[in-house]
PDB file of C-alpha atoms in Angstrom:
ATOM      1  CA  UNK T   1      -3.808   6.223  -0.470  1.00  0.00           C
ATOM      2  CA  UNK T   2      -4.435   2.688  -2.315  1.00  0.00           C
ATOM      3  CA  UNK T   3      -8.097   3.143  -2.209  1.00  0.00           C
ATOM      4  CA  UNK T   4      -7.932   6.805  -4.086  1.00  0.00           C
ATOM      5  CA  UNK T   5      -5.519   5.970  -6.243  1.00  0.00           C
ATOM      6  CA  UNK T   6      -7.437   2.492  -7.559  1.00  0.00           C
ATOM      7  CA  UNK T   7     -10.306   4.643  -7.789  1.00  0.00           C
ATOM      8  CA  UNK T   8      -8.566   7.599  -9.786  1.00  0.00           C
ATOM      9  CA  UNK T   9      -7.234   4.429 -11.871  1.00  0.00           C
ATOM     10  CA  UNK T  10     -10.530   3.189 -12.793  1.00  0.00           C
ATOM     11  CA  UNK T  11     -11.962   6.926 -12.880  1.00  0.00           C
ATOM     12  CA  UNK T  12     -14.617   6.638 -10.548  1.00  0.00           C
ATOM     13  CA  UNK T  13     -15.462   9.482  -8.185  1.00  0.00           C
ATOM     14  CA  UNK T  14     -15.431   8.997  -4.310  1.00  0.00           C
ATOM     15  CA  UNK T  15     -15.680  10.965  -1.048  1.00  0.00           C
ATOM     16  CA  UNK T  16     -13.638  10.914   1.684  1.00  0.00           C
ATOM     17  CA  UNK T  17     -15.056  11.487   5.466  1.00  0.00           C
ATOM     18  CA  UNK T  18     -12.063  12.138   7.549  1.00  0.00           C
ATOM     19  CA  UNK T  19     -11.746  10.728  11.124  1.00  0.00           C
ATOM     20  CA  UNK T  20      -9.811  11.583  13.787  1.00  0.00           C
ATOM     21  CA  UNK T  21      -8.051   8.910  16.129  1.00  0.00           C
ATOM     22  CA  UNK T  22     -10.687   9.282  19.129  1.00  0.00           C
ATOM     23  CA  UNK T  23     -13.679   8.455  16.007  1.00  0.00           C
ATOM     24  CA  UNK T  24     -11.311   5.757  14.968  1.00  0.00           C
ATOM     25  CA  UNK T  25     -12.093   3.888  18.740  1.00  0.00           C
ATOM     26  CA  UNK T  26     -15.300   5.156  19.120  1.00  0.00           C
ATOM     27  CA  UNK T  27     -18.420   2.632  18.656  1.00  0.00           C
ATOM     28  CA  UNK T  28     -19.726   4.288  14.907  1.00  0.00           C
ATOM     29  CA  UNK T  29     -16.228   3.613  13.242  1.00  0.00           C
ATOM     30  CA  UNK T  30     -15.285  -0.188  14.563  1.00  0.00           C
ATOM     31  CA  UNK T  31     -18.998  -1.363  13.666  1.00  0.00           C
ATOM     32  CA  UNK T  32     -17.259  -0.761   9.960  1.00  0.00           C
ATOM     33  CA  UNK T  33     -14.018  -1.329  10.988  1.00  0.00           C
ATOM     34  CA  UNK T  34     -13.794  -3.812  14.257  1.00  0.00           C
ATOM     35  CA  UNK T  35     -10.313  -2.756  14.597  1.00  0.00           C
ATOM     36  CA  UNK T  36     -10.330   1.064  14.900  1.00  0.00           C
ATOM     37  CA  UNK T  37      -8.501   1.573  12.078  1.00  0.00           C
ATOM     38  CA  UNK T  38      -8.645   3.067   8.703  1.00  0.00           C
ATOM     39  CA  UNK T  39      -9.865   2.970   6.019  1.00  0.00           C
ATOM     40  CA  UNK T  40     -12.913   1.990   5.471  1.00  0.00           C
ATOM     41  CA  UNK T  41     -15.530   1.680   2.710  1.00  0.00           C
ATOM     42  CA  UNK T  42     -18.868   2.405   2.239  1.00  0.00           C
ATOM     43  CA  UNK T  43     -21.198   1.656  -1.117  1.00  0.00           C
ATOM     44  CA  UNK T  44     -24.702   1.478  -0.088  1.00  0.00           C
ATOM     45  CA  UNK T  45     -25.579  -1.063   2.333  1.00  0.00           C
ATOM     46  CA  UNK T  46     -21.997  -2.516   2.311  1.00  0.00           C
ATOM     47  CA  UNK T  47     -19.530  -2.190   4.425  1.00  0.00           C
ATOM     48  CA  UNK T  48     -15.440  -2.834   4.114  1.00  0.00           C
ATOM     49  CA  UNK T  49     -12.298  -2.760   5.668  1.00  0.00           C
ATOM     50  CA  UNK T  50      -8.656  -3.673   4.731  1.00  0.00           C
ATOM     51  CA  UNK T  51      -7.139  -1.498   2.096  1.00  0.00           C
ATOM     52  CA  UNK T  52      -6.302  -4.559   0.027  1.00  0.00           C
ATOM     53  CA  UNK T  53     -10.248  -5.969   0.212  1.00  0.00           C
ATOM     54  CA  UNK T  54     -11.033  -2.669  -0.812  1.00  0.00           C
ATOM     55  CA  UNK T  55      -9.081  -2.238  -3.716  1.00  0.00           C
ATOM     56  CA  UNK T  56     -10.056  -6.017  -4.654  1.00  0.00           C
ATOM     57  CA  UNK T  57     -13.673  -4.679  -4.197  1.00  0.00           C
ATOM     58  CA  UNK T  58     -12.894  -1.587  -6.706  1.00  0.00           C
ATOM     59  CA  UNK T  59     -11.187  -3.417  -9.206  1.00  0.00           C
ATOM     60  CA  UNK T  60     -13.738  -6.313  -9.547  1.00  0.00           C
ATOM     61  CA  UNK T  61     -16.429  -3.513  -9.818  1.00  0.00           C
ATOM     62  CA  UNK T  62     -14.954  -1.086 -12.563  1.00  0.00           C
ATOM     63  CA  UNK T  63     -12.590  -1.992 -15.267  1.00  0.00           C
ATOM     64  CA  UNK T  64      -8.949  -0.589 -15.257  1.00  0.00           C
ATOM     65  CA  UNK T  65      -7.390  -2.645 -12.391  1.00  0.00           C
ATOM     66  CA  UNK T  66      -7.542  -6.760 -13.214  1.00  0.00           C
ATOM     67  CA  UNK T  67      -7.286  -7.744 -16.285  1.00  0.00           C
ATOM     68  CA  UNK T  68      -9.904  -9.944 -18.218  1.00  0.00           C
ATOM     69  CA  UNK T  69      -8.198 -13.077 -18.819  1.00  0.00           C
ATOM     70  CA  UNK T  70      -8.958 -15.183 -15.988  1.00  0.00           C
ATOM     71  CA  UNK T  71      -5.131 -16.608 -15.427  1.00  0.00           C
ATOM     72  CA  UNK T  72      -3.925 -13.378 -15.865  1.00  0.00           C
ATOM     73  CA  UNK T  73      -6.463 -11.565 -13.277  1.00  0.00           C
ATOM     74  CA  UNK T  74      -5.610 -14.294 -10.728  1.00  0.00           C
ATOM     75  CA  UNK T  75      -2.168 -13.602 -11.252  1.00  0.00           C
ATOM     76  CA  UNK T  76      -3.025 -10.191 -10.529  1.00  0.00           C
ATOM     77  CA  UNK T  77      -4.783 -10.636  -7.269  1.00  0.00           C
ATOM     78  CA  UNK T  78      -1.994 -13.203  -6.250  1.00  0.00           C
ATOM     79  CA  UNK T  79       0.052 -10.258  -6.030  1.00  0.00           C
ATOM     80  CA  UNK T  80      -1.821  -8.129  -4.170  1.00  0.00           C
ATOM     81  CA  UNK T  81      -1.811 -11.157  -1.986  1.00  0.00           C
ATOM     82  CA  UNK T  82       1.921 -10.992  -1.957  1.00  0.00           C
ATOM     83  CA  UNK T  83       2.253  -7.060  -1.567  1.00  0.00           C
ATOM     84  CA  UNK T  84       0.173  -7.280   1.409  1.00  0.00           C
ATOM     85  CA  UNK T  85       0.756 -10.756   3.127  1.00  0.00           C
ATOM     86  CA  UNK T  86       4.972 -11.828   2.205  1.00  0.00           C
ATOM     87  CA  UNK T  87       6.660  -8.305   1.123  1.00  0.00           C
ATOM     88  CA  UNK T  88       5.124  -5.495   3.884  1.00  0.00           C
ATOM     89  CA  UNK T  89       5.533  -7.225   7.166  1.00  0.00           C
ATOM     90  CA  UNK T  90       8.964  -7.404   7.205  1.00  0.00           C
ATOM     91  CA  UNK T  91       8.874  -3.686   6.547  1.00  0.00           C
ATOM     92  CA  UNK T  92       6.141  -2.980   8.931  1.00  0.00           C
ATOM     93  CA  UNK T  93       8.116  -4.963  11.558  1.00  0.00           C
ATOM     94  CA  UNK T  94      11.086  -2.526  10.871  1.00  0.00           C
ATOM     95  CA  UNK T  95       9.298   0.841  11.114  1.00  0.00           C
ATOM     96  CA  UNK T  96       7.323  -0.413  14.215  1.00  0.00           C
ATOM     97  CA  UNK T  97      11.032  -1.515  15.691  1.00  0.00           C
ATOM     98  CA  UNK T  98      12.162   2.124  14.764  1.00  0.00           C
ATOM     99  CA  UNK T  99       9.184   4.305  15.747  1.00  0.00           C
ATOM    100  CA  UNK T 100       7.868   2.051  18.492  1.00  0.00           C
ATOM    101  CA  UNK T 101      11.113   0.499  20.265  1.00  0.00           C
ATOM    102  CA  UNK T 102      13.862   2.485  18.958  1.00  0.00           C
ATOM    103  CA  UNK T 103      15.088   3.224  22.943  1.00  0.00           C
ATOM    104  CA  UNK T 104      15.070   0.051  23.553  1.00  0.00           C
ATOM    105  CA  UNK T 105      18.110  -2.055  24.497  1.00  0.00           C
ATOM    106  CA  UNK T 106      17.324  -5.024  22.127  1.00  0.00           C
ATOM    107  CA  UNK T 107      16.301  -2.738  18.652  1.00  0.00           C
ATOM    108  CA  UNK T 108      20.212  -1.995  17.371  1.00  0.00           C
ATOM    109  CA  UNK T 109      20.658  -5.641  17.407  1.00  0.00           C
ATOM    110  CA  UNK T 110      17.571  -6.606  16.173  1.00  0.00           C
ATOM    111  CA  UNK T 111      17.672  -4.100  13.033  1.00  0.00           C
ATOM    112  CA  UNK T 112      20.011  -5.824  11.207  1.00  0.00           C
ATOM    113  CA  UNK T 113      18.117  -8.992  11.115  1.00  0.00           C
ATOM    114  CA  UNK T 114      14.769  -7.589  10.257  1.00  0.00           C
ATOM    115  CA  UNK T 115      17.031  -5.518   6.978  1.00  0.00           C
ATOM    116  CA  UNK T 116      18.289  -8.574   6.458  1.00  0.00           C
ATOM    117  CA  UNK T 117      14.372  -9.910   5.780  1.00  0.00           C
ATOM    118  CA  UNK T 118      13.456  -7.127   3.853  1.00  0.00           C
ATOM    119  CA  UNK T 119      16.006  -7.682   1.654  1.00  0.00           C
ATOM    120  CA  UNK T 120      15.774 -11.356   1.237  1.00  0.00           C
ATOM    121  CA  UNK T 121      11.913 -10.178  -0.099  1.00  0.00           C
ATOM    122  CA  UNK T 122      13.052  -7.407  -2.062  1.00  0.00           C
ATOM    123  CA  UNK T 123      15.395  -9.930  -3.868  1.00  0.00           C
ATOM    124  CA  UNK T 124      12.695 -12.044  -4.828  1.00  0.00           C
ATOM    125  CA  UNK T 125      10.529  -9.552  -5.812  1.00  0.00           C
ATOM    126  CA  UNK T 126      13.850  -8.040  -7.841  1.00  0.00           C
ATOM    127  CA  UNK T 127      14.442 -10.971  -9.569  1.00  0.00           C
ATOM    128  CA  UNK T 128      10.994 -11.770 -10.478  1.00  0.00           C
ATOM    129  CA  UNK T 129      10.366  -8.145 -12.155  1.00  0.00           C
ATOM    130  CA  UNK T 130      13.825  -8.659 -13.921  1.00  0.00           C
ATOM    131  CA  UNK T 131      13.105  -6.034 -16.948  1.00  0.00           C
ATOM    132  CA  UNK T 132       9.838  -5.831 -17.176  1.00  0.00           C
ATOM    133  CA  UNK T 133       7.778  -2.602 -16.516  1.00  0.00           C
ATOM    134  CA  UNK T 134       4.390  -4.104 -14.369  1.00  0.00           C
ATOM    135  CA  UNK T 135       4.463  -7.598 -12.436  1.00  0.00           C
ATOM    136  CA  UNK T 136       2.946  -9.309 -15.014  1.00  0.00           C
ATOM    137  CA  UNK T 137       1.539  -8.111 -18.499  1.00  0.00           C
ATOM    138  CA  UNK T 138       0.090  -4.923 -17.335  1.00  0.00           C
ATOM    139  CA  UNK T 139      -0.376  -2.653 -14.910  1.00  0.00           C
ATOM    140  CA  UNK T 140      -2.921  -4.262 -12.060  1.00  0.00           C
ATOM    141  CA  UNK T 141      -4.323  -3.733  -8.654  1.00  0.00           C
ATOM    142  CA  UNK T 142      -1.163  -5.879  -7.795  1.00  0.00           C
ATOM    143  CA  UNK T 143       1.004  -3.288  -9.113  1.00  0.00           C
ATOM    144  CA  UNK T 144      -0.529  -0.295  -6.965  1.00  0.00           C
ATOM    145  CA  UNK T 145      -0.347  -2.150  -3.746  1.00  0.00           C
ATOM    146  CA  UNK T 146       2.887  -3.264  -4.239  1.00  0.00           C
ATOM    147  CA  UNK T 147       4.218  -0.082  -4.994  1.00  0.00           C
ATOM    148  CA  UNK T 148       2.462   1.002  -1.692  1.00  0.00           C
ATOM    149  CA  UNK T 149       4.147  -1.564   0.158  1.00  0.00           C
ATOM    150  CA  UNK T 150       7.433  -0.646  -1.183  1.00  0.00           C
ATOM    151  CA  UNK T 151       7.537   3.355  -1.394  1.00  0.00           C
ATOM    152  CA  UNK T 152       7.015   2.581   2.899  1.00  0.00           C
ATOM    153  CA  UNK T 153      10.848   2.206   2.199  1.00  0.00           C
ATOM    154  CA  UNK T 154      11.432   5.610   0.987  1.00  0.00           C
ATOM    155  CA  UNK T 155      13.020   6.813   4.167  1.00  0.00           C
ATOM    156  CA  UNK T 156      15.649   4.234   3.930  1.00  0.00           C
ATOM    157  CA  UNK T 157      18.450   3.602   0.876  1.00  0.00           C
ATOM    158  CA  UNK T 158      17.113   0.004   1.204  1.00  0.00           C
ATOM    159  CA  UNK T 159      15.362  -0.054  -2.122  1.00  0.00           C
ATOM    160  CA  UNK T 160      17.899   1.699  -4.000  1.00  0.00           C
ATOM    161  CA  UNK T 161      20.124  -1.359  -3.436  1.00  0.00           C
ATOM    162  CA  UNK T 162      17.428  -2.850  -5.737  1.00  0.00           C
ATOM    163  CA  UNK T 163      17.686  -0.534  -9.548  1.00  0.00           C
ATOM    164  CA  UNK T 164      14.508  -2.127 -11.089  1.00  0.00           C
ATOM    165  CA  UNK T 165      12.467  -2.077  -8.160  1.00  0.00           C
ATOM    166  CA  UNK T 166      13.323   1.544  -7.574  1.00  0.00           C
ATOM    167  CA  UNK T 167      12.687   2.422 -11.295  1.00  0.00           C
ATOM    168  CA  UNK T 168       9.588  -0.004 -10.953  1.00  0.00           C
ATOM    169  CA  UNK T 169       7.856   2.346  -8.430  1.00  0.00           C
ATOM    170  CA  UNK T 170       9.404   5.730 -10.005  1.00  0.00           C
ATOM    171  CA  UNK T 171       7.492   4.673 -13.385  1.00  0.00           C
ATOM    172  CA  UNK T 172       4.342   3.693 -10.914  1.00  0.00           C
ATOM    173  CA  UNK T 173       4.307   7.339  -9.381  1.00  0.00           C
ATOM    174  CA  UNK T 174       4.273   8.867 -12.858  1.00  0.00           C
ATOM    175  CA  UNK T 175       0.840   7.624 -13.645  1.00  0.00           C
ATOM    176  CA  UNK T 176      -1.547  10.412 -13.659  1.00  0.00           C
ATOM    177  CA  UNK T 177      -3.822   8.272 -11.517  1.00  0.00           C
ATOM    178  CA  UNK T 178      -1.214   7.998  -8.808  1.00  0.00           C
ATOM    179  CA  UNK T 179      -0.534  11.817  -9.002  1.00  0.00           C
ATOM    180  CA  UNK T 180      -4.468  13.133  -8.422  1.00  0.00           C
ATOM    181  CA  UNK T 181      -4.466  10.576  -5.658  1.00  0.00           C
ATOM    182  CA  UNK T 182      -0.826  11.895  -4.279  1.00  0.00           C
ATOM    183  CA  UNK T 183      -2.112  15.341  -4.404  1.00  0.00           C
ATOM    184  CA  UNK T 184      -5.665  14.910  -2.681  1.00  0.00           C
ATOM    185  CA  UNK T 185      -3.718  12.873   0.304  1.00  0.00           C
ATOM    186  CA  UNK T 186      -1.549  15.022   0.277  1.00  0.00           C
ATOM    187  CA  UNK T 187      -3.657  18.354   0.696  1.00  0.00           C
ATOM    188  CA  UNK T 188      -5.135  16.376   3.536  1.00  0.00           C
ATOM    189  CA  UNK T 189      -1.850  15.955   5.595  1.00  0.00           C
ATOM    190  CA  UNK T 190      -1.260  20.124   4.468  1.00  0.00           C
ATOM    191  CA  UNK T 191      -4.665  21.145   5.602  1.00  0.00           C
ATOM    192  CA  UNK T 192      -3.746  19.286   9.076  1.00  0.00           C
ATOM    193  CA  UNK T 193      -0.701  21.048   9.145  1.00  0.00           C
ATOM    194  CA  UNK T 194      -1.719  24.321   9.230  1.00  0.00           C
ATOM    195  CA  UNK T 195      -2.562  25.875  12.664  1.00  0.00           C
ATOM    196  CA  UNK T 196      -6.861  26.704  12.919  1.00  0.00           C
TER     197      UNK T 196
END
């Protein structure tokens, strides 16, 4: 999802080549991505991996997703350093202690605390949006992964305790870009769904 929606922000066309979770391990994927993951990106002879390095990659490319003033586009990339690296692994840590370990003795106690983290990052973040509509100035590559990073919290009434954050990503999801890219991920997940 972050690497169709920054390029359906910067209107550049892409194609997607699904994989299945066996391709994800075999050989052919991790010589792109070493850890049998997704996604991945290919332009030419280069090859990435890392959502985040890929959007970086699309926004330095095309205009649309840093902005030109140098402070401003390193503020911009400091928060998609943020989105990735201080605000999701708390909440990473919480759906892997759900999903992953939720029968186990030591998750209803442990719960709490991670919450507790997530929380302590969302009222930072909070507090640092205050009123405004974007993170800083305008809308950046920042922006879309951080609203990535928090809409993982959708499930939970988490970031509802947080108004402009929720309002934050609400406005985020109205941007056409978001929507095409919404729609084609989503069609993917339909398309999955129904039996051959």
């Amino acid at each position: 999802m972050p690497v169709r929606w920054a390029f359906e922000e910067v209107g550049q066309p892409y194609n997607v080549r699904l994989v299945t979770f066996a391709e994800m391990k075999e050989p052919a994927h991790r010589a792109l991505q070493p850890f049998g993951q997704i996604p991945t990106y290919e332009e030419g002879s280069l090859a990435l991996f890392e959502s985040g390095a890929i959007v970086l990659h699309i926004a330095e490319k095309h205009p649309g997703l840093l902005p030109h003033d140098p402070n401003a586009r390193a503020r911009a990339i400091a928060w998609m350093f943020a989105a990735k690296a201080t605000v999701e692994p708390s909440i990473i840590e919480s759906e892997a202690a759900e999903y992953l370990e939720g029968d186990e003795p030591w998750t209803e106690k442990r719960m709490p605390l991670i919450q507790d983290r997530i929380r302590a990052r969302l009222k930072d973040l909070s507090r640092r949006l205050g009123d405004a509509d974007w993170l800083d100035a305008e809308f950046s590559a920042g922006d879309l992964l951080m609203v990535l990073v928090l809409r993982r919290l959708e499930d939970t009434n988490i970031l509802n305790e947080f108004p402009n954050l929720a309002a934050y990503v609400a406005r985020a999801q109205g941007r056409p870009a978001y929507k095409r890219a919404y729609d084609a991920q989503h069609a993917v997940f339909t398309k999955a769904a129904v039996p051959a």
